[in-house]
mmCIF file of C-alpha atoms in Angstrom:
data_model
loop_
_atom_site.group_PDB
_atom_site.id
_atom_site.type_symbol
_atom_site.label_atom_id
_atom_site.label_comp_id
_atom_site.label_asym_id
_atom_site.label_seq_id
_atom_site.Cartn_x
_atom_site.Cartn_y
_atom_site.Cartn_z
ATOM 1 C CA UNK A 554 9.868 32.094 -13.703
ATOM 2 C CA UNK A 555 6.942 33.007 -11.454
ATOM 3 C CA UNK A 556 5.427 36.434 -10.982
ATOM 4 C CA UNK A 557 6.742 36.420 -7.408
ATOM 5 C CA UNK A 558 10.251 35.946 -8.744
ATOM 6 C CA UNK A 559 9.717 38.891 -11.084
ATOM 7 C CA UNK A 560 8.630 41.110 -8.198
ATOM 8 C CA UNK A 561 12.105 41.289 -6.618
ATOM 9 C CA UNK A 562 13.498 44.705 -5.739
ATOM 10 C CA UNK A 563 15.188 46.247 -8.758
ATOM 11 C CA UNK A 564 18.745 45.593 -7.573
ATOM 12 C CA UNK A 565 17.954 41.849 -7.549
ATOM 13 C CA UNK A 566 15.839 41.893 -10.710
ATOM 14 C CA UNK A 567 18.698 43.228 -12.841
ATOM 15 C CA UNK A 568 20.926 40.387 -13.980
ATOM 16 C CA UNK A 569 23.605 38.995 -11.801
ATOM 17 C CA UNK A 570 25.758 38.824 -8.751
ATOM 18 C CA UNK A 571 27.404 42.218 -9.240
ATOM 19 C CA UNK A 572 24.211 44.240 -9.186
ATOM 20 C CA UNK A 573 22.693 42.107 -6.437
ATOM 21 C CA UNK A 574 25.609 42.944 -4.179
ATOM 22 C CA UNK A 575 26.231 46.453 -5.450
ATOM 23 C CA UNK A 576 22.685 47.539 -4.654
ATOM 24 C CA UNK A 577 23.139 46.929 -0.946
ATOM 25 C CA UNK A 578 24.527 49.488 1.506
ATOM 26 C CA UNK A 579 27.472 48.454 3.642
ATOM 27 C CA UNK A 580 31.217 48.412 4.023
ATOM 28 C CA UNK A 581 33.918 46.230 2.518
ATOM 29 C CA UNK A 582 34.367 43.980 5.531
ATOM 30 C CA UNK A 583 33.127 40.409 5.953
ATOM 31 C CA UNK A 584 29.396 39.835 5.493
ATOM 32 C CA UNK A 585 28.146 36.240 5.065
ATOM 33 C CA UNK A 586 24.550 37.407 4.726
ATOM 34 C CA UNK A 587 25.397 39.685 1.823
ATOM 35 C CA UNK A 588 27.168 36.856 -0.012
ATOM 36 C CA UNK A 589 24.312 34.476 0.740
ATOM 37 C CA UNK A 590 21.805 36.868 -0.810
ATOM 38 C CA UNK A 591 24.066 37.716 -3.725
ATOM 39 C CA UNK A 592 24.550 34.062 -4.656
ATOM 40 C CA UNK A 593 20.811 33.449 -4.518
ATOM 41 C CA UNK A 594 20.234 36.427 -6.787
ATOM 42 C CA UNK A 595 22.917 35.185 -9.170
ATOM 43 C CA UNK A 596 21.311 31.775 -9.582
ATOM 44 C CA UNK A 597 17.886 33.287 -10.155
ATOM 45 C CA UNK A 598 19.157 34.412 -13.579
ATOM 46 C CA UNK A 599 19.382 32.593 -16.899
ATOM 47 C CA UNK A 600 22.690 30.944 -17.919
ATOM 48 C CA UNK A 601 23.387 33.798 -20.350
ATOM 49 C CA UNK A 602 22.738 36.433 -17.698
ATOM 50 C CA UNK A 603 24.924 34.601 -15.178
ATOM 51 C CA UNK A 604 27.788 34.418 -17.650
ATOM 52 C CA UNK A 605 27.560 38.154 -18.311
ATOM 53 C CA UNK A 606 27.325 38.878 -14.575
ATOM 54 C CA UNK A 607 30.494 36.908 -13.809
ATOM 55 C CA UNK A 608 32.364 38.781 -16.526
ATOM 56 C CA UNK A 609 31.300 42.079 -14.963
ATOM 57 C CA UNK A 610 32.047 40.886 -11.452
ATOM 58 C CA UNK A 611 35.584 39.885 -12.448
ATOM 59 C CA UNK A 612 36.488 43.467 -13.340
ATOM 60 C CA UNK A 613 34.334 45.366 -10.839
ATOM 61 C CA UNK A 614 36.093 47.616 -8.351
ATOM 62 C CA UNK A 615 33.620 48.531 -5.619
ATOM 63 C CA UNK A 616 32.906 47.791 -1.972
ATOM 64 C CA UNK A 617 30.467 44.985 -2.779
ATOM 65 C CA UNK A 618 32.984 43.097 -4.897
ATOM 66 C CA UNK A 619 35.581 43.466 -2.149
ATOM 67 C CA UNK A 620 33.137 42.365 0.564
ATOM 68 C CA UNK A 621 32.272 39.270 -1.446
ATOM 69 C CA UNK A 622 35.891 38.173 -1.783
ATOM 70 C CA UNK A 623 36.686 39.067 1.830
ATOM 71 C CA UNK A 624 33.903 36.752 2.941
ATOM 72 C CA UNK A 625 34.395 33.940 0.459
ATOM 73 C CA UNK A 626 38.186 33.753 0.662
ATOM 74 C CA UNK A 627 38.942 35.023 4.149
ATOM 75 C CA UNK A 628 42.626 34.620 4.962
ATOM 76 C CA UNK A 629 43.102 32.414 1.910
ATOM 77 C CA UNK A 630 43.446 35.623 -0.105
ATOM 78 C CA UNK A 631 46.764 36.282 1.679
ATOM 79 C CA UNK A 632 48.292 33.437 -0.334
ATOM 80 C CA UNK A 633 46.666 34.073 -3.708
ATOM 81 C CA UNK A 634 48.147 35.913 -6.711
ATOM 82 C CA UNK A 635 46.822 39.324 -7.666
ATOM 83 C CA UNK A 636 44.659 37.938 -10.467
ATOM 84 C CA UNK A 637 42.704 35.483 -8.298
ATOM 85 C CA UNK A 638 39.406 37.291 -8.861
ATOM 86 C CA UNK A 639 39.704 36.966 -12.617
ATOM 87 C CA UNK A 640 40.876 33.357 -12.349
ATOM 88 C CA UNK A 641 37.984 32.283 -10.138
ATOM 89 C CA UNK A 642 35.351 33.917 -12.347
ATOM 90 C CA UNK A 643 36.619 32.639 -15.703
ATOM 91 C CA UNK A 644 33.619 30.293 -15.900
ATOM 92 C CA UNK A 645 30.767 29.296 -13.646
ATOM 93 C CA UNK A 646 32.125 25.855 -12.779
ATOM 94 C CA UNK A 647 35.361 27.406 -11.500
ATOM 95 C CA UNK A 648 33.392 30.054 -9.614
ATOM 96 C CA UNK A 649 31.228 27.418 -7.927
ATOM 97 C CA UNK A 650 34.198 25.261 -6.916
ATOM 98 C CA UNK A 651 36.522 27.967 -5.616
ATOM 99 C CA UNK A 652 34.558 31.080 -4.631
ATOM 100 C CA UNK A 653 31.238 29.448 -3.788
ATOM 101 C CA UNK A 654 33.008 26.363 -2.404
ATOM 102 C CA UNK A 655 35.295 28.333 -0.096
ATOM 103 C CA UNK A 656 32.304 30.293 1.205
ATOM 104 C CA UNK A 657 30.321 27.102 1.853
ATOM 105 C CA UNK A 658 33.295 25.472 3.584
ATOM 106 C CA UNK A 659 33.589 28.367 6.031
ATOM 107 C CA UNK A 660 29.865 28.869 6.618
ATOM 108 C CA UNK A 661 28.139 25.515 7.165
ATOM 109 C CA UNK A 662 24.904 27.352 7.955
ATOM 110 C CA UNK A 663 24.672 28.082 4.218
ATOM 111 C CA UNK A 664 22.662 24.968 3.402
ATOM 112 C CA UNK A 665 21.009 23.722 0.242
ATOM 113 C CA UNK A 666 17.631 24.577 1.771
ATOM 114 C CA UNK A 667 18.606 28.139 2.659
ATOM 115 C CA UNK A 668 20.071 28.775 -0.777
ATOM 116 C CA UNK A 669 17.363 26.928 -2.670
ATOM 117 C CA UNK A 670 14.596 29.301 -1.595
ATOM 118 C CA UNK A 671 13.781 32.918 -2.290
ATOM 119 C CA UNK A 672 10.985 34.878 -0.632
ATOM 120 C CA UNK A 673 9.191 31.632 0.205
ATOM 121 C CA UNK A 674 9.767 29.963 -3.160
ATOM 122 C CA UNK A 675 11.510 26.596 -3.350
ATOM 123 C CA UNK A 676 13.657 25.367 -6.214
ATOM 124 C CA UNK A 677 15.926 28.295 -7.026
ATOM 125 C CA UNK A 678 19.080 26.174 -7.358
ATOM 126 C CA UNK A 679 17.158 23.340 -8.997
ATOM 127 C CA UNK A 680 15.938 25.728 -11.677
ATOM 128 C CA UNK A 681 19.547 26.794 -12.271
ATOM 129 C CA UNK A 682 20.666 23.168 -12.595
ATOM 130 C CA UNK A 683 22.498 23.125 -9.253
ATOM 131 C CA UNK A 684 21.733 19.900 -7.386
ATOM 132 C CA UNK A 685 22.274 19.167 -3.711
ATOM 133 C CA UNK A 686 25.146 16.871 -4.754
ATOM 134 C CA UNK A 687 26.778 19.660 -6.759
ATOM 135 C CA UNK A 688 26.486 22.022 -3.816
ATOM 136 C CA UNK A 689 28.037 19.549 -1.389
ATOM 137 C CA UNK A 690 30.793 18.728 -3.876
ATOM 138 C CA UNK A 691 31.640 22.447 -3.985
ATOM 139 C CA UNK A 692 31.637 22.609 -0.185
ATOM 140 C CA UNK A 693 34.015 19.641 0.026
ATOM 141 C CA UNK A 694 36.176 21.026 -2.773
ATOM 142 C CA UNK A 695 36.430 24.359 -0.968
ATOM 143 C CA UNK A 696 37.287 22.714 2.339
ATOM 144 C CA UNK A 697 40.118 20.651 0.829
ATOM 145 C CA UNK A 698 41.409 23.553 -1.268
ATOM 146 C CA UNK A 699 41.563 25.894 1.731
ATOM 147 C CA UNK A 700 43.377 23.254 3.793
ATOM 148 C CA UNK A 701 45.906 22.525 1.048
ATOM 149 C CA UNK A 702 46.493 26.226 0.478
ATOM 150 C CA UNK A 703 47.262 26.837 4.144
ATOM 151 C CA UNK A 704 49.570 23.804 4.324
ATOM 152 C CA UNK A 705 51.439 24.424 1.068
ATOM 153 C CA UNK A 706 55.165 24.846 1.924
ATOM 154 C CA UNK A 707 55.512 27.741 -0.499
ATOM 155 C CA UNK A 708 53.040 29.696 1.627
ATOM 156 C CA UNK A 709 55.081 29.307 4.818
ATOM 157 C CA UNK A 710 56.672 32.764 4.494
ATOM 158 C CA UNK A 711 53.230 34.363 4.417
ATOM 159 C CA UNK A 712 52.206 32.363 7.478
ATOM 160 C CA UNK A 713 55.348 33.635 9.214
ATOM 161 C CA UNK A 714 54.447 37.209 8.284
ATOM 162 C CA UNK A 715 50.980 36.684 9.676
ATOM 163 C CA UNK A 716 52.497 35.328 12.890
ATOM 164 C CA UNK A 717 54.580 38.513 13.193
ATOM 165 C CA UNK A 718 51.461 40.608 12.682
ATOM 166 C CA UNK A 719 49.682 38.673 15.434
ATOM 167 C CA UNK A 720 52.603 39.180 17.810
ATOM 168 C CA UNK A 721 52.504 42.889 17.065
ATOM 169 C CA UNK A 722 48.745 43.401 17.355
ATOM 170 C CA UNK A 723 46.598 41.844 20.039
ATOM 171 C CA UNK A 724 49.351 39.912 21.826
ATOM 172 C CA UNK A 725 49.103 36.940 19.500
ATOM 173 C CA UNK A 726 45.326 36.630 19.663
ATOM 174 C CA UNK A 727 42.927 36.327 16.758
ATOM 175 C CA UNK A 728 41.218 39.625 17.584
ATOM 176 C CA UNK A 729 42.470 41.036 14.291
ATOM 177 C CA UNK A 730 39.998 38.844 12.400
ATOM 178 C CA UNK A 731 37.019 40.926 13.470
ATOM 179 C CA UNK A 732 38.878 44.246 13.296
ATOM 180 C CA UNK A 733 40.548 44.248 9.872
ATOM 181 C CA UNK A 734 38.989 43.275 6.525
ATOM 182 C CA UNK A 735 41.109 40.555 4.869
ATOM 183 C CA UNK A 736 41.907 42.652 1.792
ATOM 184 C CA UNK A 737 43.459 45.374 3.972
ATOM 185 C CA UNK A 738 45.641 42.842 5.753
ATOM 186 C CA UNK A 739 46.599 41.221 2.446
ATOM 187 C CA UNK A 740 47.925 44.548 1.201
ATOM 188 C CA UNK A 741 49.987 45.104 4.340
ATOM 189 C CA UNK A 742 51.395 41.571 4.552
ATOM 190 C CA UNK A 743 52.554 41.656 0.940
ATOM 191 C CA UNK A 744 54.283 45.049 1.212
ATOM 192 C CA UNK A 745 57.799 44.702 2.693
ATOM 193 C CA UNK A 746 58.254 48.378 3.567
ATOM 194 C CA UNK A 747 54.793 48.847 5.041
ATOM 195 C CA UNK A 748 54.946 45.660 7.080
ATOM 196 C CA UNK A 749 58.389 46.504 8.430
ATOM 197 C CA UNK A 750 57.141 49.934 9.474
ATOM 198 C CA UNK A 751 54.056 48.404 11.087
ATOM 199 C CA UNK A 752 56.206 46.014 13.101
ATOM 200 C CA UNK A 753 58.794 48.554 14.245
ATOM 201 C CA UNK A 754 57.201 52.023 14.339
ATOM 202 C CA UNK A 755 54.444 52.579 16.907
ATOM 203 C CA UNK A 756 53.160 55.758 15.281
ATOM 204 C CA UNK A 757 52.977 54.085 11.874
ATOM 205 C CA UNK A 758 51.273 51.030 13.354
ATOM 206 C CA UNK A 759 48.692 53.106 15.221
ATOM 207 C CA UNK A 760 47.910 55.104 12.093
ATOM 208 C CA UNK A 761 47.588 51.917 10.010
ATOM 209 C CA UNK A 762 45.151 50.447 12.507
ATOM 210 C CA UNK A 763 43.059 53.627 12.506
ATOM 211 C CA UNK A 764 42.995 53.835 8.716
ATOM 212 C CA UNK A 765 42.313 50.141 8.045
ATOM 213 C CA UNK A 766 40.021 48.976 10.832
ATOM 214 C CA UNK A 767 36.452 47.958 10.051
ATOM 215 C CA UNK A 768 34.741 51.086 11.336
ATOM 216 C CA UNK A 769 31.310 49.462 11.589
ATOM 217 C CA UNK A 770 32.583 46.547 13.657
ATOM 218 C CA UNK A 771 34.919 48.465 15.938
ATOM 219 C CA UNK A 772 32.335 51.166 16.581
ATOM 220 C CA UNK A 773 29.596 48.635 17.338
ATOM 221 C CA UNK A 774 31.876 46.559 19.589
ATOM 222 C CA UNK A 775 33.469 49.692 21.133
ATOM 223 C CA UNK A 776 36.822 48.020 20.480
ATOM 224 C CA UNK A 777 38.977 51.030 21.273
ATOM 225 C CA UNK A 778 36.747 52.736 23.842
ATOM 226 C CA UNK A 779 38.417 51.196 26.870
ATOM 227 C CA UNK A 780 41.656 50.009 25.335
ATOM 228 C CA UNK A 781 43.590 52.312 23.025
ATOM 229 C CA UNK A 782 45.212 51.264 19.773
ATOM 230 C CA UNK A 783 48.599 51.628 21.462
ATOM 231 C CA UNK A 784 47.481 49.158 24.142
ATOM 232 C CA UNK A 785 46.950 46.535 21.438
ATOM 233 C CA UNK A 786 50.513 46.904 20.144
ATOM 234 C CA UNK A 787 53.371 44.754 21.438
ATOM 235 C CA UNK A 788 57.071 45.048 20.542
ATOM 236 C CA UNK A 789 58.346 42.563 17.960
ATOM 237 C CA UNK A 790 61.970 41.733 17.194
ATOM 238 C CA UNK A 791 62.484 41.119 13.486
ATOM 239 C CA UNK A 792 65.434 40.565 11.239
ATOM 240 C CA UNK A 793 64.805 40.109 7.540
ATOM 241 C CA UNK A 794 61.177 39.574 6.647
ATOM 242 C CA UNK A 795 60.337 36.118 5.285
ATOM 243 C CA UNK A 796 60.573 36.443 1.508
ATOM 244 C CA UNK A 797 57.443 35.791 -0.517
ATOM 245 C CA UNK A 798 57.521 33.670 -3.639
ATOM 246 C CA UNK A 799 57.372 35.742 -6.803
#
């Protein structure tokens, strides 16, 4: 490892993905740049350090961990079991295929060249044993996995719940994607009582939006400056919520 590699800021020089992400200020929304930098920092480590970092990352409970999964999984996390973080970090090959692969599938601008360099140095992934072919395999794996997950019949009830949410907020548009971090929506969509209240009670819905919006994004975009939260809400007629598989 070169002297330039050793001169990284301390939060990158300490081993692993967790510290690389945890040392950065931000909020637990979606941040492709943060994940991009965190992955590069992860693969700058030795195999032993990367293994230890994944073990720590699997059990971490902080904004950086949440932001990583929000970005890598996106809406796929709506369909995943509660232990998906532990499952996808059980070993590096699984992490590359699922977490890294899903990220690459959704962000084509994350190229081998952009990930294979660090502060002007070339060969970061090569040094870690990650070839261009391995990277593109992960991208293809992630693309197919995300597609199959969304089309799996057992996930239809969740898709129906999401459709109800979209009818309720933003008149069926996809505006929610930039307003609410995926992990916040996952919690709501998987909670029968909370989702029912969101769909039927305007005061509850308005409070949920205020408490769960991405403050950085909505403040920057002035989302609610000229249109109130109540203006985003539309009435929805529901019977029994689509039941989720246990």
